[in-house]
Coordinates of C-alpha atoms in Angstrom, one line a residue:
M128 CA 141.3 136.9 158.2
T129 CA 141.9 140.4 159.5
L130 CA 139.0 141.5 161.6
R131 CA 138.8 145.0 162.9
T132 CA 136.2 146.7 165.0
G133 CA 136.1 150.3 166.1
I134 CA 134.3 153.5 166.7
A135 CA 134.7 156.3 164.1
S136 CA 134.0 159.9 165.2
D137 CA 132.4 160.6 161.8
Y138 CA 132.4 159.3 158.2
Y139 CA 135.7 161.0 157.3
D140 CA 137.4 159.5 160.4
F141 CA 136.1 156.1 159.3
L142 CA 137.8 156.5 155.9
N143 CA 141.0 157.2 157.7
Q144 CA 140.6 154.2 159.9
L145 CA 139.7 152.0 156.9
E146 CA 142.8 153.2 155.0
S147 CA 145.0 152.4 158.0
A148 CA 143.4 148.9 158.3
L149 CA 143.9 148.2 154.6
C150 CA 147.3 149.8 153.8
R151 CA 149.5 149.8 156.9
K152 CA 149.8 146.0 157.4
G153 CA 149.3 142.8 155.5
H154 CA 146.4 140.5 155.9
A155 CA 145.9 136.8 156.7
W156 CA 143.4 134.3 155.3
G157 CA 142.6 130.6 154.8
L158 CA 143.0 129.2 158.3
L159 CA 142.8 125.4 158.5
Y160 CA 143.4 123.0 161.3
A161 CA 144.0 119.3 161.8
G162 CA 144.8 117.6 165.1
A163 CA 143.7 116.1 168.4
G164 CA 143.2 119.3 170.4
N165 CA 140.1 121.5 170.1
G166 CA 141.7 124.9 170.8
S167 CA 141.7 127.8 168.3
L168 CA 143.9 130.3 166.6
T169 CA 142.7 133.9 166.9
D170 CA 143.8 137.5 166.9
V171 CA 146.4 138.4 169.5
D172 CA 143.6 139.6 171.8
G173 CA 141.8 136.2 171.6
G174 CA 138.9 137.5 169.5
V175 CA 137.3 135.0 167.2
G176 CA 139.1 134.8 163.9
G177 CA 141.1 138.0 163.3
Y178 CA 144.6 136.6 162.9
R179 CA 146.5 139.2 160.9
G180 CA 149.5 139.9 158.7
G181 CA 152.2 142.3 159.8
A182 CA 153.9 145.4 158.5
V183 CA 156.1 143.4 156.0
S184 CA 153.8 140.6 155.1
V185 CA 154.0 139.1 151.6
A186 CA 152.1 136.3 149.8
E187 CA 153.2 133.4 152.0
A188 CA 152.0 130.2 153.5
F189 CA 152.6 129.4 157.2
T190 CA 152.4 126.3 159.3
V191 CA 152.0 126.5 163.1
T192 CA 152.8 123.0 164.4
A193 CA 152.4 121.8 168.0
L194 CA 155.6 120.7 169.7
D195 CA 153.6 119.8 172.8
A196 CA 150.4 120.9 174.5
Q197 CA 151.8 124.4 175.1
R198 CA 154.2 125.3 172.3
F199 CA 153.9 125.7 168.5
Q200 CA 156.6 126.1 166.0
V201 CA 155.9 128.8 163.4
I202 CA 157.4 128.3 159.9
G203 CA 156.9 130.6 156.9
A204 CA 157.4 129.2 153.4
L205 CA 159.6 132.2 152.6
A206 CA 160.6 133.5 156.0
G207 CA 161.6 130.2 157.5
D208 CA 161.5 129.7 161.2
L209 CA 159.8 132.6 163.0
G210 CA 160.1 131.1 166.5
V211 CA 157.8 129.4 169.0
A212 CA 154.3 130.5 169.9
T213 CA 153.1 129.8 173.5
V214 CA 149.5 128.8 174.0
G215 CA 147.5 131.7 175.5
Q216 CA 150.2 134.3 174.7
P217 CA 150.2 136.7 171.7
F218 CA 152.6 135.8 168.9
E219 CA 153.7 139.0 167.2
H220 CA 156.0 139.1 164.3
E221 CA 156.4 141.7 161.5
R222 CA 155.0 139.0 159.1
L223 CA 152.2 137.5 161.2
R224 CA 150.2 138.1 164.4
F225 CA 148.0 135.6 166.2
R226 CA 147.3 133.8 169.4
V227 CA 146.7 130.0 170.0
N228 CA 144.1 129.4 172.6
A229 CA 143.6 126.2 174.6
G230 CA 140.4 124.2 174.3
S231 CA 138.8 121.6 176.5
T232 CA 141.0 118.9 174.8
A233 CA 144.7 119.6 175.0
F234 CA 146.8 120.0 171.9
A235 CA 149.2 117.1 171.1
A236 CA 152.5 117.1 169.3
G237 CA 151.9 117.3 165.5
D238 CA 148.6 119.3 165.7
R239 CA 148.8 121.8 163.0
F240 CA 147.3 125.1 161.9
T241 CA 147.9 126.4 158.3
L242 CA 147.2 129.8 157.0
N243 CA 148.4 132.4 154.5
T244 CA 149.2 136.0 154.3
S245 CA 149.1 138.7 151.6
P246 CA 150.7 142.1 151.4
P247 CA 149.1 145.4 152.5
W248 CA 146.9 147.2 150.1
T249 CA 148.3 150.3 148.3
L250 CA 147.0 153.8 148.5
V251 CA 146.8 155.1 144.9
R252 CA 145.0 158.4 145.2
R253 CA 143.9 160.6 148.0
W254 CA 143.1 164.2 147.0
G255 CA 140.3 166.6 146.3
V256 CA 138.2 168.7 148.7
R257 CA 135.6 167.4 151.1
N258 CA 133.1 170.3 150.8
P259 CA 133.0 174.0 150.0
N260 CA 134.1 174.9 153.5
F261 CA 137.6 173.6 152.6
R262 CA 137.9 176.2 149.8
T263 CA 139.1 179.2 151.6
G264 CA 140.1 182.9 151.0
N265 CA 139.2 186.5 151.5
F266 CA 137.4 187.3 148.2
A267 CA 133.9 188.6 148.3
S268 CA 131.7 186.0 146.7
Q269 CA 134.5 183.4 147.3
S270 CA 132.4 180.5 146.0
A271 CA 132.3 182.1 142.5
L272 CA 135.9 181.2 142.0
F273 CA 135.1 177.5 142.2
D274 CA 131.6 177.2 140.7
N275 CA 132.8 176.6 137.1
A276 CA 130.5 179.5 135.9
M277 CA 132.0 182.2 133.8
D278 CA 129.3 184.8 134.6
T279 CA 130.1 184.9 138.4
S280 CA 133.2 186.5 139.9
G281 CA 134.9 186.8 143.2
T282 CA 136.2 190.3 144.0
R283 CA 138.5 192.2 146.3
A284 CA 139.3 196.0 146.3
V285 CA 142.8 196.8 145.1
A286 CA 143.3 198.8 148.2
D287 CA 142.7 195.7 150.3
L288 CA 145.1 193.4 148.5
P289 CA 146.5 190.8 148.9
A290 CA 143.6 188.6 147.9
I291 CA 143.8 184.9 148.8
A292 CA 142.1 181.8 147.5
G293 CA 143.1 178.3 148.4
I294 CA 142.1 174.7 149.1
E295 CA 142.6 172.1 151.8
M296 CA 142.6 168.5 150.4
I297 CA 142.1 165.2 152.1
G298 CA 145.6 164.2 151.1
P299 CA 148.8 165.7 149.5
A300 CA 149.2 166.3 145.8
S301 CA 151.6 168.3 143.7
V302 CA 150.2 171.3 141.8
R303 CA 151.7 171.5 138.2
A304 CA 149.5 174.3 136.9
V305 CA 147.0 176.9 137.9
T306 CA 144.2 178.1 135.7
M307 CA 142.3 181.3 136.3
G308 CA 139.7 183.4 134.5
I309 CA 138.7 187.0 134.7
G310 CA 135.4 188.8 134.7
D311 CA 133.9 191.6 132.6
S312 CA 137.1 193.7 132.4
S313 CA 140.7 192.8 131.5
A314 CA 141.8 195.8 133.6
R315 CA 140.4 194.1 136.7
G316 CA 142.2 190.9 136.0
A317 CA 145.2 189.8 138.1
A318 CA 148.6 191.3 137.1
A319 CA 150.7 189.6 139.8
F320 CA 150.2 186.6 142.0
E321 CA 152.1 183.7 143.8
L322 CA 151.4 180.0 144.3
Q323 CA 152.1 178.8 147.8
R324 CA 152.0 175.4 149.5
S325 CA 151.6 174.3 153.1
D326 CA 151.6 171.0 155.0
D327 CA 149.6 172.3 157.9
G328 CA 147.7 175.4 156.7
A329 CA 149.7 177.7 158.9
V330 CA 153.2 177.9 157.6
W331 CA 153.3 178.7 153.8
T332 CA 156.1 178.2 151.3
P333 CA 156.3 180.1 148.0
V334 CA 156.3 177.8 145.0
Q335 CA 156.3 180.2 142.0
A336 CA 155.4 183.8 141.3
W337 CA 154.0 185.5 138.1
S338 CA 154.1 189.2 137.4
G339 CA 153.2 191.5 134.4
V340 CA 150.3 189.2 133.5
R341 CA 148.0 190.7 130.8
W342 CA 144.6 189.6 129.7
P343 CA 143.6 189.8 126.0
S344 CA 139.9 190.3 126.6
A345 CA 137.1 190.1 129.2
R346 CA 136.2 186.6 130.5
A347 CA 139.5 185.3 129.3
R348 CA 141.1 182.2 130.8
Q349 CA 144.8 181.4 131.1
T350 CA 146.8 178.4 132.4
F351 CA 150.1 179.1 134.2
M352 CA 152.5 176.2 134.4
V353 CA 154.6 175.5 137.4
T354 CA 158.2 175.1 136.1
G355 CA 159.6 173.2 139.1
N356 CA 158.7 169.9 140.7
S357 CA 157.0 171.2 143.8
P358 CA 156.6 168.7 146.7
A359 CA 153.1 167.4 147.3
A360 CA 151.1 169.2 150.0
R361 CA 147.5 169.2 151.4
F362 CA 147.1 173.0 151.4
W363 CA 147.6 175.2 148.3
R364 CA 146.7 178.8 147.7
V365 CA 147.1 181.7 145.3
V366 CA 148.0 185.1 146.7
F367 CA 147.0 188.0 144.4
S368 CA 149.1 191.1 144.9
A369 CA 148.1 193.4 141.9
A370 CA 145.4 194.0 139.3
N371 CA 145.8 195.5 135.8
G372 CA 144.9 198.9 137.0
A373 CA 141.2 199.0 137.7
T374 CA 139.5 198.1 141.0
P375 CA 138.2 195.7 142.2
L376 CA 140.4 192.7 141.3
E377 CA 138.1 190.1 139.8
C378 CA 138.5 186.4 139.3
N379 CA 135.7 184.2 138.0
D380 CA 137.5 180.9 138.0
L381 CA 140.5 179.3 139.8
S382 CA 141.7 175.7 139.3
F383 CA 144.6 173.8 140.8
Q384 CA 145.8 171.0 138.5
T385 CA 148.2 168.1 139.0
D386 CA 148.1 167.5 135.2
V387 CA 146.7 169.8 132.6
N388 CA 145.5 166.8 130.6
A389 CA 143.5 165.3 133.4
D390 CA 139.7 165.5 133.4
F391 CA 139.6 166.6 137.1
E392 CA 141.0 169.4 139.2
L393 CA 142.3 169.3 142.7
E394 CA 139.5 171.6 144.0
D395 CA 136.9 169.1 142.9
R396 CA 135.2 166.7 145.2
A397 CA 137.4 164.4 147.2
Q398 CA 138.3 161.0 145.8
W399 CA 140.2 158.0 147.3
I400 CA 141.5 155.0 145.5
V401 CA 143.3 151.9 146.7
K402 CA 144.7 148.8 145.1
A403 CA 144.3 145.3 146.6
P404 CA 147.1 142.9 145.8
G405 CA 145.0 139.7 145.7
L406 CA 145.6 136.6 147.7
D407 CA 148.8 135.8 145.7
G408 CA 150.1 139.4 146.0
R409 CA 150.3 139.8 142.2
Q410 CA 146.8 141.3 141.4
S411 CA 145.8 144.9 140.8
I412 CA 142.3 145.2 142.2
F413 CA 141.1 148.8 142.0
I414 CA 138.3 150.2 144.2
G415 CA 137.7 153.8 145.2
A416 CA 135.3 156.1 146.9
E417 CA 134.0 159.6 146.3
L418 CA 133.2 161.6 149.4
F419 CA 129.8 163.2 149.4
E420 CA 128.5 165.7 151.9
D421 CA 125.1 167.4 152.0
P422 CA 124.5 168.8 155.5
A423 CA 121.0 169.9 154.6
R424 CA 120.1 166.2 154.0
A425 CA 122.4 164.9 156.7
A426 CA 124.1 162.9 153.9
Y427 CA 127.7 161.9 154.6
N428 CA 128.5 159.1 152.2
L429 CA 131.3 157.1 150.7
N430 CA 130.2 156.3 147.2
W431 CA 132.1 153.3 145.8
Y432 CA 133.3 152.4 142.4
G433 CA 135.4 149.5 141.0
F434 CA 137.4 149.4 137.7
R435 CA 139.9 147.1 136.0
S436 CA 142.7 149.5 135.3
L437 CA 143.6 152.9 136.5
N438 CA 144.1 155.9 134.1
P439 CA 145.8 158.6 136.1
L440 CA 144.3 161.3 133.9
L441 CA 140.7 160.3 134.7
S442 CA 138.6 161.0 137.8
L443 CA 137.3 158.1 139.8
R444 CA 133.8 158.3 138.2
T445 CA 135.2 158.5 134.6
Q446 CA 137.5 155.5 134.8
V447 CA 137.0 153.2 131.8
N448 CA 134.4 150.5 132.3
N449 CA 133.8 151.3 135.9
S450 CA 131.1 149.7 138.0
G451 CA 129.0 152.8 138.6
L452 CA 128.3 154.3 142.0
R453 CA 127.3 152.1 144.9
Q454 CA 126.3 154.2 148.0
L455 CA 127.3 153.6 151.6
P456 CA 125.5 156.2 153.7
L457 CA 127.2 157.0 157.0
R458 CA 127.0 160.0 159.4
N459 CA 128.8 163.1 160.6
G460 CA 129.0 161.7 164.1
P461 CA 130.2 158.6 166.0
F462 CA 129.3 155.1 164.9
A463 CA 130.6 151.6 165.4
Y464 CA 132.0 149.6 162.5
W465 CA 133.3 146.1 161.7
L466 CA 135.8 145.2 158.9
A467 CA 136.8 141.8 157.5
V468 CA 139.8 142.1 155.2
N469 CA 142.1 139.9 153.2
G470 CA 144.2 140.5 150.2
Q471 CA 141.4 140.6 147.7
R472 CA 138.4 142.2 149.4
V473 CA 137.0 144.1 152.3
V474 CA 133.6 143.7 153.9
I475 CA 132.2 146.7 155.8
V476 CA 129.4 146.8 158.3
A477 CA 128.5 150.0 160.2
R478 CA 125.8 150.7 162.8
I479 CA 124.3 154.1 162.2
G480 CA 121.9 154.6 165.1
T481 CA 119.6 151.5 164.8
V482 CA 120.4 150.9 161.2
Y483 CA 123.1 148.6 159.9
V484 CA 124.7 149.4 156.5
S485 CA 127.1 147.2 154.7
A486 CA 129.4 147.0 151.6
Y487 CA 131.4 144.3 149.8
L488 CA 134.3 145.7 147.8
G489 CA 136.7 143.5 145.9
Y490 CA 137.0 140.0 144.4
A491 CA 134.5 137.3 145.1
T492 CA 135.0 133.6 144.5
A493 CA 134.2 132.9 140.9
Y494 CA 133.2 129.5 139.7
E495 CA 135.4 129.7 136.6
P496 CA 139.2 129.7 136.8
P497 CA 141.1 132.9 136.2
S498 CA 141.9 131.9 132.7
I499 CA 138.1 132.3 132.0
H500 CA 137.0 134.8 134.6
E501 CA 140.0 137.2 134.8
Y502 CA 138.6 140.0 137.0
P503 CA 135.8 138.8 139.3
L504 CA 135.2 142.2 141.0
V505 CA 132.1 142.9 143.0
I506 CA 131.0 146.4 144.2
G507 CA 128.0 146.2 146.5
A508 CA 126.6 148.5 149.1
C509 CA 123.2 150.0 149.9
G510 CA 122.0 151.7 146.7
S511 CA 123.0 153.6 143.6
T512 CA 122.1 157.3 144.5
E513 CA 125.0 159.5 145.7
N514 CA 122.9 161.4 148.3
G515 CA 121.1 158.6 150.2
T516 CA 120.9 158.7 154.0
P517 CA 120.9 155.9 156.6
D518 CA 117.3 156.7 157.6
A519 CA 115.9 156.0 154.1
T520 CA 112.8 153.9 154.1
D521 CA 112.7 153.2 150.4
A522 CA 112.8 149.4 149.8
N523 CA 115.7 150.0 147.3
F524 CA 117.9 150.8 150.3
R525 CA 119.2 147.4 151.2
G526 CA 122.3 145.4 151.9
F527 CA 124.7 143.9 149.3
F528 CA 123.6 140.4 150.2
D529 CA 119.9 141.1 149.4
P530 CA 120.3 144.1 147.0
G531 CA 117.6 146.5 145.8
R532 CA 117.8 148.6 142.7
Y533 CA 120.8 149.0 142.2
G534 CA 123.0 148.2 145.1
L535 CA 125.2 145.5 143.6
A536 CA 127.3 145.3 140.4
A537 CA 129.5 142.3 139.4
N538 CA 132.0 142.0 136.6
Y539 CA 131.4 139.0 134.4
P540 CA 133.8 136.9 132.3
D541 CA 132.9 139.0 129.2
N542 CA 134.1 142.1 131.2
L543 CA 130.6 143.6 131.4
W544 CA 129.2 144.9 134.7
R545 CA 125.7 143.4 135.4
M546 CA 123.4 144.7 138.1
H547 CA 121.9 142.4 140.7
C548 CA 118.6 143.2 142.4
N549 CA 116.5 140.9 144.5
R550 CA 113.8 143.5 145.5
Y551 CA 112.5 146.8 144.2
A552 CA 110.5 149.6 145.7
S553 CA 106.9 150.4 144.7
G554 CA 105.4 153.1 146.8
A555 CA 105.7 151.9 150.5
N556 CA 106.1 148.3 149.5
D557 CA 108.8 146.1 148.0
Y558 CA 108.4 143.2 145.6
G559 CA 110.6 140.6 143.9
D560 CA 112.4 142.2 140.9
S561 CA 111.5 140.3 137.7
E562 CA 113.1 142.9 135.4
T563 CA 116.7 142.7 136.7
F564 CA 118.2 139.3 135.8
G565 CA 121.1 139.4 138.3
K566 CA 120.2 137.9 141.7
V567 CA 121.8 136.9 145.0
Y568 CA 120.7 133.5 146.4
P569 CA 119.4 132.3 148.8
S570 CA 118.0 135.6 149.8
A571 CA 116.3 135.5 146.4
M572 CA 115.1 131.9 145.7
S573 CA 114.0 132.5 142.1
T574 CA 114.7 134.7 139.1
S575 CA 111.8 136.9 140.1
G576 CA 113.6 137.8 143.3
D577 CA 111.0 136.0 145.5
R578 CA 112.1 135.7 149.1
A579 CA 113.6 132.6 150.6
Y580 CA 111.8 130.7 153.3
L581 CA 114.5 129.0 155.3
R582 CA 114.3 127.3 158.6
D583 CA 116.8 126.5 161.4
N584 CA 118.4 123.1 161.4
L585 CA 116.5 120.3 163.1
D586 CA 118.7 120.6 166.2
G587 CA 117.9 124.3 166.4
S588 CA 121.2 125.5 165.1
S589 CA 121.5 128.0 162.3
P590 CA 122.6 126.9 158.9
L591 CA 125.1 128.8 156.9
F592 CA 124.3 129.0 153.2
P593 CA 126.7 130.4 150.6
L594 CA 125.7 133.7 149.0
I595 CA 125.6 132.9 145.3
L596 CA 125.6 135.5 142.5
G597 CA 124.1 134.7 139.1
T598 CA 122.1 136.0 136.2
A599 CA 119.3 134.6 134.1
Q600 CA 120.2 136.6 130.9
P601 CA 122.7 135.3 130.0
R602 CA 122.2 132.2 132.2
H603 CA 125.3 132.2 134.2
S604 CA 126.2 131.1 137.8
W605 CA 128.8 133.7 138.7
G606 CA 130.2 132.5 142.0
E607 CA 130.0 133.3 145.7
F608 CA 130.9 136.1 148.1
D609 CA 134.2 135.4 149.8
G610 CA 133.8 134.9 153.5
C611 CA 130.1 135.7 153.7
A612 CA 127.1 133.5 154.3
W613 CA 123.4 133.6 154.8
T614 CA 121.8 132.4 158.0
T615 CA 118.4 132.2 159.5
V616 CA 119.4 134.3 162.5
T617 CA 120.9 137.5 161.2
G618 CA 120.9 137.2 157.4
L619 CA 124.6 137.8 157.2
R620 CA 127.6 136.3 159.0

C-alpha cells in the first residue's frame, strides 16, 4: 500500500501534505507473492511496503513476473505491457511505482508478484477560514462584522473611507452573494460598495459594484446577488465607499455565500472534504475534517466526520447521518507523521512531542458482503471533543484501536452509527466500559471492555492479531480494520 512519512511544519501544513498524498496520485494494495526467491517488492526507495500508484492510476490488477534472477516483466490488466523492472532499480510509471529487491535466495524465472491499484482520491470541498486572524479589514471593532450578533457593529468614519472587510480561505470558492446588516441607524448604512477577489491577497480584481443602496430600517439585513459567474478565489473582500449620509459607516454583519440556500457561509470555520474511490474505483466514500484552533489552549485539531452522501448545501457537521466528530489533536509546530493509504481508507499516526496520536478514516473490512453491508465506514481518532490537546491525561483520550469515550464510530448494515469504547475515564483512573456495547478486540477481551492479557509467541516473536469491531447490542460481529493489527510489542502495527 502507499506508505508516506514526513515532517509537517504545523497542523495546517499536515493537512496540505495529507491532501497531496491522497489526491495527487493513485494508490496500490493487495501485494501477494509466489516463487522460489525470497526478495521483496517495496517503494522505489526500498522502504518496507510502500509500493504506490501513479498520477493516472485506475482500478487495475498487475502481475510482475520474473524473466530471470534480475528482470521482471510488468503487465497491467488494462494497460498491458509496461516494460521490464530490474532488480534493485526503481520502476516508475504513471500507473505504478515500486522496486524489486533481491533476497538471500535468488529469484527464478516465473516468480511472480501480484498487486492492484486504485485511482487518486478526489478533493470535494476546501474552503472557510482557519481563525479570526484570517478575517481582515480596517473597521473599528472588525470582529463585530463576523460574530453573528445584531447588537454589535464595526464602524469607520465617513471621512476615512474606503472601509474594507474581507476573508482569506484555505482554498478557492466562488462568491455568489453577499449579505450585510446595519446598526442602529439606516443613515449610517452602506450606500455604495464593491465586491473584489484575489488569488494572492495582493492584486485585487473587481467583481461587482452596488450603489444607491437604501436601508428600510435600523438593524436591517440585505442580500446582494452576484449576477456573473465569478471565478473561484481564496481571497474576497468588500470595499465600502459611501454611507447614507451620517457618520460613521456602520456594519453589524457581513457574510460571503457560495449559495444562498446553504446552511454555511464562507467566513465560517474551515472545512475540508475528500472522496475515496474504493478499491474498485467505483465507490464514493466521504470523509472530512473541520479545522479547529484555540491558541489559548494550544489546541490545533483536525476534527473528522464521515457520511454516506454529500449534500452541497450542508456544512460538514450537518451532513445527513454523519458519524459525529472524532478529534485528532495536533500542534502549531513541527511533528513527524506516518500515512498508510489505499483506495478506501487512510491510517494516520503522528508524534506530537512524546505522544503518538492516530486516526482510521474510511472503509474497514466488513464480514458481510456489500449486498448486506453497503457502507462499512469507520471514523476513529482520539476522542469526541473538538478542543482536545495532545497532552491530555484523561483516559478517554486514546487511540482508535483501543478507544475511549467516544473515539470510534462505525456504520452498521442498518445504516446506524454505533459508538465503540473499550475504556472510560473516572477521575484519574480508567476502567472497562460496560455501558457502551461497541468494542474493539483484542484490546478489549470482553463486552465490559476488560483489557487483554496477551503474550509473545513461544519463540519470542510478536503475534499479530486482527483488530475486530463488534457490538453486544445488537449482537453483531462487524469486521476488521483494514491493514491494522494488534501486537504485544507496540499495540498497533
